Coordinates of C-alpha atoms in Angstrom, one line a residue:
Chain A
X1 CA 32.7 -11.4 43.8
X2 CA 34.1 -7.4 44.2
X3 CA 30.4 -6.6 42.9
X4 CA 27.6 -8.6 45.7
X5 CA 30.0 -7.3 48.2
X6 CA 28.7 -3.8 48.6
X7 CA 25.1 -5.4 48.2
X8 CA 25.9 -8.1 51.4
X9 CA 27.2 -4.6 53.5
X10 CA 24.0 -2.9 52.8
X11 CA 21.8 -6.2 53.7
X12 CA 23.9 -6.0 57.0
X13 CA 23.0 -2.6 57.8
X14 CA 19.7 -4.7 58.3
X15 CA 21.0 -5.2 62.1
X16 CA 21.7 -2.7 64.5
X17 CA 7.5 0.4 57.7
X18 CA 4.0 3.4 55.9
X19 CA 1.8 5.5 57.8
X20 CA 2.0 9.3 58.4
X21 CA 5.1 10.6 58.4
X22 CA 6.8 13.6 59.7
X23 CA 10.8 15.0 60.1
X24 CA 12.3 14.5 63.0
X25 CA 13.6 17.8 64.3
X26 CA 17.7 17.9 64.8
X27 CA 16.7 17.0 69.0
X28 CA 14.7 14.2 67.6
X29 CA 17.9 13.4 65.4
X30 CA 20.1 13.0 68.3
X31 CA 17.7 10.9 70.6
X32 CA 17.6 8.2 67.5
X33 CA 21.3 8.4 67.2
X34 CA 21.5 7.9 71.1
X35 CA 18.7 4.7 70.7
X36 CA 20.5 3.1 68.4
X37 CA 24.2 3.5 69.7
X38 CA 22.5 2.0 72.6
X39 CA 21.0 -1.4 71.2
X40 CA 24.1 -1.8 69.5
X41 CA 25.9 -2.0 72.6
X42 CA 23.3 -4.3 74.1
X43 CA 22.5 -6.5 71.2
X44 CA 24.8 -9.1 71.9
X45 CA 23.4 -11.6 69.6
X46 CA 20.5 -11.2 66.9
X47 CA 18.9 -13.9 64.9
X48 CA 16.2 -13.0 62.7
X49 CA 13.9 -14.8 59.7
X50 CA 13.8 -12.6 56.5
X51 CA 11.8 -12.1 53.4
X52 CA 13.3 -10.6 50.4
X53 CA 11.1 -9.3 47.8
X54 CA 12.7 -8.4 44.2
X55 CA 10.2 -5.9 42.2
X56 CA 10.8 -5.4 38.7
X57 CA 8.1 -2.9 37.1
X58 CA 7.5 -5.3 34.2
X59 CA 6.9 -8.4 35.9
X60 CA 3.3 -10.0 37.0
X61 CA 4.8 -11.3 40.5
X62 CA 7.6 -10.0 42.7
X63 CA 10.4 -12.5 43.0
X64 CA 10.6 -13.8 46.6
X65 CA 13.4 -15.4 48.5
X66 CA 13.4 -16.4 52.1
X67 CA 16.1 -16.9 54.7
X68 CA 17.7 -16.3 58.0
X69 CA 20.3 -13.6 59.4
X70 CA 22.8 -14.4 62.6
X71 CA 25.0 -11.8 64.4
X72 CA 27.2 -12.2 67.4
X73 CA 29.5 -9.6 68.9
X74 CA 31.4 -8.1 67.9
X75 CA 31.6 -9.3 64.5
X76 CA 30.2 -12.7 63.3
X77 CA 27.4 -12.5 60.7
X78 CA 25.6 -15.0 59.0
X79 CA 23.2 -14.0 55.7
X80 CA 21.7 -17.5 54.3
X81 CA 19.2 -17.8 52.1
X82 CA 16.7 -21.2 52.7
X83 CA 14.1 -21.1 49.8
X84 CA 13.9 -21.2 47.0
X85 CA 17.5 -22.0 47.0
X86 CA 20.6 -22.2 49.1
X87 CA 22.7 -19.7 49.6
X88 CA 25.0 -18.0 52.6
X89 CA 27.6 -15.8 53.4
X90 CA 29.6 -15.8 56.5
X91 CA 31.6 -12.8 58.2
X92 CA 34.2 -13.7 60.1
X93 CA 37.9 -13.0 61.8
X94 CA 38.3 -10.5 58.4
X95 CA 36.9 -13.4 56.2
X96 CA 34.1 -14.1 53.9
X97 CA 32.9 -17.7 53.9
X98 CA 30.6 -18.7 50.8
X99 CA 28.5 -21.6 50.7
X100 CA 26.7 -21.6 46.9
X101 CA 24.6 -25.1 47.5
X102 CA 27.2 -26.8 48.7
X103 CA 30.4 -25.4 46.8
X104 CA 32.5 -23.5 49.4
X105 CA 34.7 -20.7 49.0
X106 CA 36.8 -17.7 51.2
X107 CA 37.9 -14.2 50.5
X108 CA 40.6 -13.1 52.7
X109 CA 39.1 -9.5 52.9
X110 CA 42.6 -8.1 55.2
X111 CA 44.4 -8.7 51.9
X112 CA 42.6 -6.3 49.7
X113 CA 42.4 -2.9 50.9
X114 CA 38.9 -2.2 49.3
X115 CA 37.9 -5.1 50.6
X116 CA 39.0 -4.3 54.3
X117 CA 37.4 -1.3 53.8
X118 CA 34.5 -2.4 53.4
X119 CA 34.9 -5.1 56.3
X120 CA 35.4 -1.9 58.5
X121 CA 32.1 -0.4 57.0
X122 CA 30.2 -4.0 58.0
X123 CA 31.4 -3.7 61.6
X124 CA 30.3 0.0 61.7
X125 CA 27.1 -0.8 59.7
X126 CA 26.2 -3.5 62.8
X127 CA 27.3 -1.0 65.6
X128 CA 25.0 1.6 64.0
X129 CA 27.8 4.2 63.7
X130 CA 27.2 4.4 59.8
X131 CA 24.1 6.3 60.5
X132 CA 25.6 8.4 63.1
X133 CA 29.0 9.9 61.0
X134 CA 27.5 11.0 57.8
X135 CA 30.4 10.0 55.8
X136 CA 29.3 7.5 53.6
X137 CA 25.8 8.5 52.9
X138 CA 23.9 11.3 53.0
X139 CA 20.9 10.9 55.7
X140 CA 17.5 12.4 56.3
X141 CA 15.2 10.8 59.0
X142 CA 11.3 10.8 59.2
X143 CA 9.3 8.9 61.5
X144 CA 5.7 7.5 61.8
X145 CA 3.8 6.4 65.5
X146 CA 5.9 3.1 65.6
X147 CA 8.6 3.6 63.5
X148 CA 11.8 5.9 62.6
X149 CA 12.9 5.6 58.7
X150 CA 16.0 6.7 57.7
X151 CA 17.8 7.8 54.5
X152 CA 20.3 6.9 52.9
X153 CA 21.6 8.2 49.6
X154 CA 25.3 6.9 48.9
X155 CA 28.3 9.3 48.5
X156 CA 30.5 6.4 47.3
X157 CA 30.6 6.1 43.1
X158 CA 30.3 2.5 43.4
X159 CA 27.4 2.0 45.5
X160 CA 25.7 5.2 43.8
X161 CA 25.9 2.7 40.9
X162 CA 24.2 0.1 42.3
X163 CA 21.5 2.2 43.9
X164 CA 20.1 5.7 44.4
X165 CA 18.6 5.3 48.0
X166 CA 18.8 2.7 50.9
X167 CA 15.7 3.0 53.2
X168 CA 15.9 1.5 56.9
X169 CA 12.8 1.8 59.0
X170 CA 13.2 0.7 62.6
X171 CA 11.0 -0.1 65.2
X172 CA 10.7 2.2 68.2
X173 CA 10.1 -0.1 70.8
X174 CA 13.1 -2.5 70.2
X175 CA 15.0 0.0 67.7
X176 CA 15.6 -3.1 65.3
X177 CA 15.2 -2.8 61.5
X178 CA 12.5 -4.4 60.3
X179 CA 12.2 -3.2 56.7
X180 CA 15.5 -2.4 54.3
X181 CA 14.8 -1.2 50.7
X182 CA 17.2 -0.6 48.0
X183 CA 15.9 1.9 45.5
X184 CA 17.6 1.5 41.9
X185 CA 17.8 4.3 39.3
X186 CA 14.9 2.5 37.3
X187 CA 12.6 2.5 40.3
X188 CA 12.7 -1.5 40.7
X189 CA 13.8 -2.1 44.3
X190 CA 14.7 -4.7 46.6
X191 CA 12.8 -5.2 49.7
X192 CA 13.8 -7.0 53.1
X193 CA 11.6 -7.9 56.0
X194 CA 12.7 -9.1 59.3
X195 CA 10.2 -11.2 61.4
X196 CA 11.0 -13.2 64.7
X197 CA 13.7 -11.2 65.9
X198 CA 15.3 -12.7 69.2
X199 CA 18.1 -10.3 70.7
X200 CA 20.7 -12.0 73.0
X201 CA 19.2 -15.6 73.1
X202 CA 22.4 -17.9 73.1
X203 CA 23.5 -18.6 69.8
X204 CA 26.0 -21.7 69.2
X205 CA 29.1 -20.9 67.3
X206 CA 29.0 -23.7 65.0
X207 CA 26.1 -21.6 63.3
X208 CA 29.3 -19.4 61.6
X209 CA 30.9 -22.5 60.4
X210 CA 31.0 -22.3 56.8
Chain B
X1 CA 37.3 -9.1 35.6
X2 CA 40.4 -7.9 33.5
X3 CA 42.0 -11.4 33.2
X4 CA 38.8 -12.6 32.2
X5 CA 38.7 -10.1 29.4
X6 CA 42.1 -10.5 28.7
X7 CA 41.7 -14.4 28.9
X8 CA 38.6 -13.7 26.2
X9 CA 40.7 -12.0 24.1
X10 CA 43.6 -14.7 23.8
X11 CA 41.5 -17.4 23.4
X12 CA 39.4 -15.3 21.2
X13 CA 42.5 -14.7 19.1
X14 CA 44.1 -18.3 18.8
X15 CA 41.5 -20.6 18.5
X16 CA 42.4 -22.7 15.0
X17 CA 40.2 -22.2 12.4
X18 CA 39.3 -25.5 11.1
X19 CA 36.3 -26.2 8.7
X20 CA 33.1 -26.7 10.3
X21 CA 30.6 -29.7 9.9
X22 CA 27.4 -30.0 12.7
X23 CA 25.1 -31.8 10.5
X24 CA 25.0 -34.3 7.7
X25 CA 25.1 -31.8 4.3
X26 CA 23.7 -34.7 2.1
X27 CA 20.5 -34.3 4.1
X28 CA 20.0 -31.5 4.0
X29 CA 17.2 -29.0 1.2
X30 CA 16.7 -25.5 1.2
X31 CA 13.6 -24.4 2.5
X32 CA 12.0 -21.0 4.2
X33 CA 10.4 -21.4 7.1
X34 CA 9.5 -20.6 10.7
X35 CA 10.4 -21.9 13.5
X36 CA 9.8 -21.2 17.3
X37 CA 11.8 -21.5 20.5
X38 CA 8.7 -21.5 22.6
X39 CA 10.8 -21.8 25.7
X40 CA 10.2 -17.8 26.8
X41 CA 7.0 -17.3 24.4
X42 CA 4.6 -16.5 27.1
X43 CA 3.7 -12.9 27.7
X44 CA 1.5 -13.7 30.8
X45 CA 4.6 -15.9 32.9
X46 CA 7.4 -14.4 34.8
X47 CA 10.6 -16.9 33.2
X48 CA 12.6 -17.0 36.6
X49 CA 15.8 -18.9 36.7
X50 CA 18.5 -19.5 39.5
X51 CA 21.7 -19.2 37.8
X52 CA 25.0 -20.7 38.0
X53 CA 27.8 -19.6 36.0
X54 CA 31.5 -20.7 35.5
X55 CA 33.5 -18.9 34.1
X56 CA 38.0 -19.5 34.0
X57 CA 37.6 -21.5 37.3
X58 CA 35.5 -18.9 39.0
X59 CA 32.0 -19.4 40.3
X60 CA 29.5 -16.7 40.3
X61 CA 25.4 -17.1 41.2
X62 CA 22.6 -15.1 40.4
X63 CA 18.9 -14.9 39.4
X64 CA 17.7 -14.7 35.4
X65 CA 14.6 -13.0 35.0
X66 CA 13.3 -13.0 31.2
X67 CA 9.5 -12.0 30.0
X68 CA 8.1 -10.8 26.8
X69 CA 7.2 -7.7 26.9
X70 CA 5.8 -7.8 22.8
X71 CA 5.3 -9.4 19.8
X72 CA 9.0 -9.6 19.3
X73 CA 10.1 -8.1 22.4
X74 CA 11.9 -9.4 25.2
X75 CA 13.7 -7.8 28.6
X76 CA 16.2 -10.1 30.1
X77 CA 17.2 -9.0 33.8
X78 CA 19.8 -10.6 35.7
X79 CA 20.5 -9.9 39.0
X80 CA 22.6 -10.9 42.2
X81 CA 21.4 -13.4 44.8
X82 CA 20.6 -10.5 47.0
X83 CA 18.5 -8.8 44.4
X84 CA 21.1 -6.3 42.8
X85 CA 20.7 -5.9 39.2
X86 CA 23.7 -6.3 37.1
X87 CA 22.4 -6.2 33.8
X88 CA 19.4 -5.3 32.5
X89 CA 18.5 -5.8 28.3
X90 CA 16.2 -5.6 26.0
X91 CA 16.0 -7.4 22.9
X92 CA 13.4 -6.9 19.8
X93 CA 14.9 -8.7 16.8
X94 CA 18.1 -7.3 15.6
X95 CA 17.5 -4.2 18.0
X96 CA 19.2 -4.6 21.4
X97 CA 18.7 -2.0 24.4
X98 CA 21.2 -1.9 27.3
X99 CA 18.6 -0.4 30.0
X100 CA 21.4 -0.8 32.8
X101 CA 24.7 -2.8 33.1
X102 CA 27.1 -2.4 36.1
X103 CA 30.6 -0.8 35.7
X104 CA 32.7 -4.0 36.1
X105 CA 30.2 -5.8 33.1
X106 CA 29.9 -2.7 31.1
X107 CA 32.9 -3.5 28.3
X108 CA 32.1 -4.4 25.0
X109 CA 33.3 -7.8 24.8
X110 CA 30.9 -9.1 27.9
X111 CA 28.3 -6.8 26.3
X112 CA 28.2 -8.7 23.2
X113 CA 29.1 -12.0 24.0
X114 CA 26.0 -11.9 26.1
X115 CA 23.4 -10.3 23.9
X116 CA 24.5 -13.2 21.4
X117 CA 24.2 -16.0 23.9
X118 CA 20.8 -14.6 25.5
X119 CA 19.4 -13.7 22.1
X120 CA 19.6 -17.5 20.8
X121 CA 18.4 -18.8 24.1
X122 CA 15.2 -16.3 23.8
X123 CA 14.4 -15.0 20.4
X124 CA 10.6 -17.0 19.8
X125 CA 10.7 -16.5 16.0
X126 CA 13.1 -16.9 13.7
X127 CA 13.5 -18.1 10.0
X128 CA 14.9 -21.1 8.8
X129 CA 17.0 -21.4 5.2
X130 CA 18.6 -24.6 5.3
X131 CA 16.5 -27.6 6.9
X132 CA 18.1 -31.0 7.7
X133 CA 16.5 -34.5 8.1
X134 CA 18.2 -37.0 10.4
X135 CA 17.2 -40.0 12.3
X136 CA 14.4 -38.8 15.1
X137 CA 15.5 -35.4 14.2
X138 CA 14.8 -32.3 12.5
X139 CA 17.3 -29.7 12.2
X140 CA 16.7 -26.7 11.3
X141 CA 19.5 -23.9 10.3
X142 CA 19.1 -20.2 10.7
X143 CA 21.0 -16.8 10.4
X144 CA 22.1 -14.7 13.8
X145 CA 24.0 -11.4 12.5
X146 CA 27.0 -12.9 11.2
X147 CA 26.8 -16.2 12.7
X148 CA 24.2 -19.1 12.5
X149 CA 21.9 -20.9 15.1
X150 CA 20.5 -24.6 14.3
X151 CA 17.8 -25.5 15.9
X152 CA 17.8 -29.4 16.9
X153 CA 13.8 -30.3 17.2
X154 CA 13.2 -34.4 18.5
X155 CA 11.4 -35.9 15.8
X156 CA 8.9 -38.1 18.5
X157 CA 7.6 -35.0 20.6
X158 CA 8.8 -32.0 18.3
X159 CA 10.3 -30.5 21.1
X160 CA 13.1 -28.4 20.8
X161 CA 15.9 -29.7 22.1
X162 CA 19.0 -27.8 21.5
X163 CA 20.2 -24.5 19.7
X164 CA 24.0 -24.4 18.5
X165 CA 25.6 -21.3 18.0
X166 CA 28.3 -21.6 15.3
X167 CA 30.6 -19.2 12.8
X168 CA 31.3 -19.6 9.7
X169 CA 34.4 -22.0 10.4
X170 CA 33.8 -22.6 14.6
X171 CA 31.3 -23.9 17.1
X172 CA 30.6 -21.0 19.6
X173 CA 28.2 -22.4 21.9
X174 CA 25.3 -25.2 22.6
X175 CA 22.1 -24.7 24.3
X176 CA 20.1 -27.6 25.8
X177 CA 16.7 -27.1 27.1
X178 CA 15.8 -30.5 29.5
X179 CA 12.7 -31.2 31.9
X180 CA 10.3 -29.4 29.6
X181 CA 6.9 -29.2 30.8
X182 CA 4.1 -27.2 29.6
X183 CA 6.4 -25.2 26.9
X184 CA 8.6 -24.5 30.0
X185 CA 12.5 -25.9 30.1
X186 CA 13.2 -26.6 34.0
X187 CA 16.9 -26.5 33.1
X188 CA 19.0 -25.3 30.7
X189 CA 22.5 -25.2 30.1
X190 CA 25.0 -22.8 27.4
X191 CA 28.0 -24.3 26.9
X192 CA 30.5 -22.1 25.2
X193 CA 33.2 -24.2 23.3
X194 CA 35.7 -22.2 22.6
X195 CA 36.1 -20.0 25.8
X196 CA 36.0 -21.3 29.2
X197 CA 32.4 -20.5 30.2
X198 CA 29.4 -22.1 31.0
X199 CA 25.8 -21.6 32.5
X200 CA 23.0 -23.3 34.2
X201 CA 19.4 -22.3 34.6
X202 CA 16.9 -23.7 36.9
X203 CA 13.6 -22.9 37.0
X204 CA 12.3 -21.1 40.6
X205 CA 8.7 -22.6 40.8
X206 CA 5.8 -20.4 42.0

């Protein structure tokens, strides 16, 4: 369980795409960082649809997964997966609530210190702050017409292991993520898109009921 | 992870070693031949499998990706439900390549007790020295290192049905292949029968 934990975190980043790019000066730097403190302030609630798209160099097709993600302030999260199979993890009151088809589970993550470590890196990955304090990855930022893409190459040994760079490209207009790419050491990667994102529309509670 | 390992070890260790009887000996002649598992034989088709695996009372899901890659080459990827790769092997007859494996997996016991289980779930040929005749079944016994598979085949469709993994004197696992359409097993299960772990595969259509 220890090892999808730092994979869920990174998927969560998803919340608070490839035309010509450029480097955003160190002003341009701080105006994102100011954007995206912002929206994480206002974004009360998000729900968005995902696609996930697993490429491995030596297959014919990518392997595609579909789903839905749920966050309410100031720290419930819902990651479910809806085809081809079911599949979701819920954050919440320094818990992790599994449900594998129907066989439910918990993880007290307040017991476990690297587990409440990371629990403190999920609520900072959803205010945005993980961007803005350079401690856990190291960050360079590039931007396109519509979009600013950051990043992210892990400090920490055990996510370094799992991946050598985490890519989030947000839009401009609503400063939401819309793509997240994890980059392994053998070049496959894991790609997310977000599509029908609603920010602040009412969402029940019963939705982060395991 | 460790009392897993530790768990392995024990059970590993103390299991009685009683004489070992899978098939009927009296029907058995000695014969070279053949056979194929044709279950993952399809160079052009991506073998995709949700995964469910129990191991000492815990639950763990993932995704099983296996193609050929040559004439006697496979990879076998498996990966997290959110697309993290946790092992990553190659297999080409006796040769075995770890192309990646994550630091909690990465010990030498899970190392090998998976390339033997995924190596008699994939290898395509292999040759048979003992062949057994039962009632709407041909079995068919072959050599895996030190241990040996049999292959159960169903006499009405030929379709192979199941592949035990045994020692010399104990049963390690079984393999059934079920739903097979097209050269393609919808489900399949490995059983281990001396240690606490079990697996399920179902297909992901396209």
């Amino acid at each position: 369980m220890k090892k999808i934990i730092p994979f869920v975190l990174l998927l969560l980043t998803a919340f608070i795409l490839n035309a010509q790019e450029t480097k955003l000066s160190a002003d341009e730097v701080i105006i994102f960082k100011e954007k995206i403190s912002k929206a994480a302030k206002e974004n009360k609630t998000i729900s968005n649809s995902f696609e996930q798209i697993k490429h491995i160099d030596f297959l014919s097709n990518d392997i595609i997964s579909k789903g839905a993600l749920f966050f309410k302030a100031p720290n419930m999260i819902k990651w479910s997966y809806t085809d081809p199979y079911l599949y979701s993890v819920i954050f919440k009151e320094k818990r992790l609530y599994i449900n594998d088809s129907g066989k439910k589970s918990d993880i007290n993550l307040a017991s476990n210190k690297t587990f409440k470590k990371l629990n403190d890196l999920i609520v900072k990955s959803v205010n945005g702050d993980m961007l803005l304090d350079g401690e856990q990855f190291i960050v360079s930022y590039t931007q396109t017409k519509s979009i600013y893409k950051t990043n992210l190459i892990p400090k920490d040994k055990k996510l370094k292991e799992m991946f050598d760079t985490v890519q989030l490209e947000f839009d401009k207009k609503s400063m939401l993520v819309v793509n997240v790419k994890f980059i392994e050491a053998s070049g496959d990667y894991t790609l997310i898109r977000f599509t029908n994102k609603f920010v602040n529309k009412p969402i029940a509670d019963e939705v982060f009921n395991n | 992870m460790r009392c897993l390992i530790i768990s392995l070890f024990v059970v590993v260790s103390f299991t009685s070693c009683s004489s070992l009887t899978i098939v009927d000996e009296t029907t058995k002649t000695i014969e070279q031949n053949t056979i194929i598992n044709p279950y993952f034989s399809d160079p052009n088709y991506d073998y995709v499998y949700e995964t469910s695996i129990e191991a000492y009372g815990n639950h763990f899901s993932g995704i099983l990706i296996v193609k050929k890659i040559g004439e006697t080459k496979h990879r076998a990827v498996f990966t997290s439900i959110f697309g993290g790769t946790l092992f990553d092997f190659e297999f080409d007859n006796e040769k075995f390549i770890v192309h990646h494996v994550v630091k909690q997996m990465d010990k030498k016991i899970i190392i090998n007790l998976l390339k033997k289980d995924f190596r008699a779930l994939i290898q395509e040929k292999n040759i048979t020295f003992i062949n057994y005749k039962k009632v709407n079944e041909r079995i068919f016994k072959t050599k895996q290192g030190k241990r040996y598979n049999y292959y159960f085949y169903n006499d009405s469709d030929k379709k192979l049905q199941r592949i035990q993994q045994t020692s010399k004197r104990k049963e390690k696992f079984i393999i059934d292949f079920q739903n097979i359409e097209n050269q393609i097993a919808e489900n399949i299960s490995l059983r281990h029968q001396g240690i606490k772990l079990k697996m399920e595969f179902k297909l992901l259509k396209k």
